[in-house]
Structures are given as C-alpha cells and as structure tokens.
Amino acid sequence: MTEQAQEKSIMRQRGSVPTVIPCSHDISIDISWLPEEERRVLLVDYTKGMLDISKKARELKIDADALKTTLDNLSDTTQEVARSGNAVTITHSQTTKTGRTEVIMGNTGQALSGKLTKSQTGEKDWTPYYIFAGILALIIIAALMR
C-alpha cells in the first residue's frame, strides 16, 4: 500500500481505529484481524514509539550540530594561529549520545603525530595507585616476616 493510500485509509476511518500501521514508506502492517480495543492499544504504543524516535533524532541532531560548531571553531582558531606564524596544538575530547570524539589539530610535532595523551583522552592514570599498592604490600610483607 502506498503512503498516500495509507493516509486515505486512515482518514476514511476517523471514527474508528485504523486497521493499518505504516512502518515505512513501502511497508505497512495490516491489523484489521485484531479486535478494535487491541488495535487501539497497539496504535497508542506505536505512536509513543514514534514520538520517542523523533525525540531521540532531535537530540542526536542537536549533539551533531554542537560538535560541528565546536570543530569549526577549533579549526578556524588553529588556522588563524598557524597563519600568524605561531606553533599551536589544540585538543578536544567529548562524549555525547552519538559517541566519543577526540580531535587534535595544529602544526606542532604532537599534533602531527596525531596521538592524544592519556589525560586528553579522559583515561585515568592508575600509576599512583599501583605505586601505593606496591608500597603497602611491601609494608605488609615486612610486618609478617618479623
């Protein structure tokens, strides 16, 4: 059933519960065999799901637009500083609903390597904890040997 036919089918049945659920532009599900009350419940769930999907799509678009704006600003700043003859390294990391983005821009050796430090990637440095645990283990072993 085409999209226009689906709309006409739904419009024709304004007083009753629709018997077709449009899933995409070329796929629909016939639910005419269900009792009217079950169709009503199913259509309410379907509508809630479509609203959730629409909300999620808007949130992702907002995140993507914000990331694009941030990257454009960082790029413009990097180019401006580099044109003035200065060395520049700009890093940016962020995690959003669309995923994690890590960027390094500039004309320095670090920027050219393309490697972010652990702190720039948001990774926790566990070295101090390991050192403390090792010292604590040595103290416990020494106390047990006495």
PDB file of N, CA, C and O in Angstrom, residues 126-141:
ATOM      1  N   TRP A 126      46.447   5.195  36.365  1.00  0.00           N
ATOM      2  CA  TRP A 126      46.425   4.333  37.546  1.00  0.00           C
ATOM      3  C   TRP A 126      47.802   4.169  38.196  1.00  0.00           C
ATOM      4  O   TRP A 126      47.929   3.530  39.240  1.00  0.00           O
ATOM      5  N   THR A 127      48.850   4.745  37.621  1.00  0.00           N
ATOM      6  CA  THR A 127      50.215   4.563  38.127  1.00  0.00           C
ATOM      7  C   THR A 127      50.354   4.911  39.611  1.00  0.00           C
ATOM      8  O   THR A 127      50.927   4.114  40.367  1.00  0.00           O
ATOM      9  N   PRO A 128      49.857   6.044  40.109  1.00  0.00           N
ATOM     10  CA  PRO A 128      49.999   6.343  41.538  1.00  0.00           C
ATOM     11  C   PRO A 128      49.337   5.276  42.429  1.00  0.00           C
ATOM     12  O   PRO A 128      49.859   4.944  43.502  1.00  0.00           O
ATOM     13  N   TYR A 129      48.228   4.730  41.974  1.00  0.00           N
ATOM     14  CA  TYR A 129      47.544   3.691  42.756  1.00  0.00           C
ATOM     15  C   TYR A 129      48.394   2.417  42.812  1.00  0.00           C
ATOM     16  O   TYR A 129      48.462   1.753  43.847  1.00  0.00           O
ATOM     17  N   TYR A 130      49.007   2.062  41.685  1.00  0.00           N
ATOM     18  CA  TYR A 130      49.871   0.881  41.659  1.00  0.00           C
ATOM     19  C   TYR A 130      51.077   1.057  42.573  1.00  0.00           C
ATOM     20  O   TYR A 130      51.481   0.131  43.285  1.00  0.00           O
ATOM     21  N   ILE A 131      51.663   2.245  42.562  1.00  0.00           N
ATOM     22  CA  ILE A 131      52.814   2.517  43.434  1.00  0.00           C
ATOM     23  C   ILE A 131      52.403   2.408  44.895  1.00  0.00           C
ATOM     24  O   ILE A 131      53.089   1.771  45.710  1.00  0.00           O
ATOM     25  N   PHE A 132      51.282   3.018  45.246  1.00  0.00           N
ATOM     26  CA  PHE A 132      50.789   2.961  46.625  1.00  0.00           C
ATOM     27  C   PHE A 132      50.507   1.516  47.032  1.00  0.00           C
ATOM     28  O   PHE A 132      50.859   1.091  48.137  1.00  0.00           O
ATOM     29  N   ALA A 133      49.880   0.743  46.157  1.00  0.00           N
ATOM     30  CA  ALA A 133      49.570  -0.662  46.459  1.00  0.00           C
ATOM     31  C   ALA A 133      50.862  -1.457  46.647  1.00  0.00           C
ATOM     32  O   ALA A 133      50.950  -2.316  47.535  1.00  0.00           O
ATOM     33  N   GLY A 134      51.882  -1.189  45.821  1.00  0.00           N
ATOM     34  CA  GLY A 134      53.162  -1.879  45.951  1.00  0.00           C
ATOM     35  C   GLY A 134      53.840  -1.570  47.273  1.00  0.00           C
ATOM     36  O   GLY A 134      54.360  -2.473  47.958  1.00  0.00           O
ATOM     37  N   ILE A 135      53.845  -0.294  47.663  1.00  0.00           N
ATOM     38  CA  ILE A 135      54.439   0.093  48.953  1.00  0.00           C
ATOM     39  C   ILE A 135      53.689  -0.559  50.105  1.00  0.00           C
ATOM     40  O   ILE A 135      54.290  -1.086  51.046  1.00  0.00           O
ATOM     41  N   LEU A 136      52.353  -0.551  50.026  1.00  0.00           N
ATOM     42  CA  LEU A 136      51.525  -1.170  51.059  1.00  0.00           C
ATOM     43  C   LEU A 136      51.815  -2.669  51.151  1.00  0.00           C
ATOM     44  O   LEU A 136      51.944  -3.222  52.253  1.00  0.00           O
ATOM     45  N   ALA A 137      51.977  -3.330  50.005  1.00  0.00           N
ATOM     46  CA  ALA A 137      52.283  -4.760  50.001  1.00  0.00           C
ATOM     47  C   ALA A 137      53.651  -5.015  50.630  1.00  0.00           C
ATOM     48  O   ALA A 137      53.806  -5.981  51.414  1.00  0.00           O
ATOM     49  N   LEU A 138      54.640  -4.180  50.358  1.00  0.00           N
ATOM     50  CA  LEU A 138      55.966  -4.332  50.962  1.00  0.00           C
ATOM     51  C   LEU A 138      55.901  -4.174  52.485  1.00  0.00           C
ATOM     52  O   LEU A 138      56.549  -4.912  53.226  1.00  0.00           O
ATOM     53  N   ILE A 139      55.119  -3.209  52.944  1.00  0.00           N
ATOM     54  CA  ILE A 139      54.966  -2.989  54.389  1.00  0.00           C
ATOM     55  C   ILE A 139      54.315  -4.209  55.046  1.00  0.00           C
ATOM     56  O   ILE A 139      54.765  -4.663  56.103  1.00  0.00           O
ATOM     57  N   ILE A 140      53.305  -4.750  54.422  1.00  0.00           N
ATOM     58  CA  ILE A 140      52.616  -5.924  54.984  1.00  0.00           C
ATOM     59  C   ILE A 140      53.560  -7.131  55.005  1.00  0.00           C
ATOM     60  O   ILE A 140      53.631  -7.872  55.995  1.00  0.00           O
ATOM     61  N   ILE A 141      54.299  -7.332  53.936  1.00  0.00           N
ATOM     62  CA  ILE A 141      55.259  -8.467  53.882  1.00  0.00           C
ATOM     63  C   ILE A 141      56.336  -8.297  54.951  1.00  0.00           C
ATOM     64  O   ILE A 141      56.688  -9.255  55.658  1.00  0.00           O
TER      65      ILE A 141
END
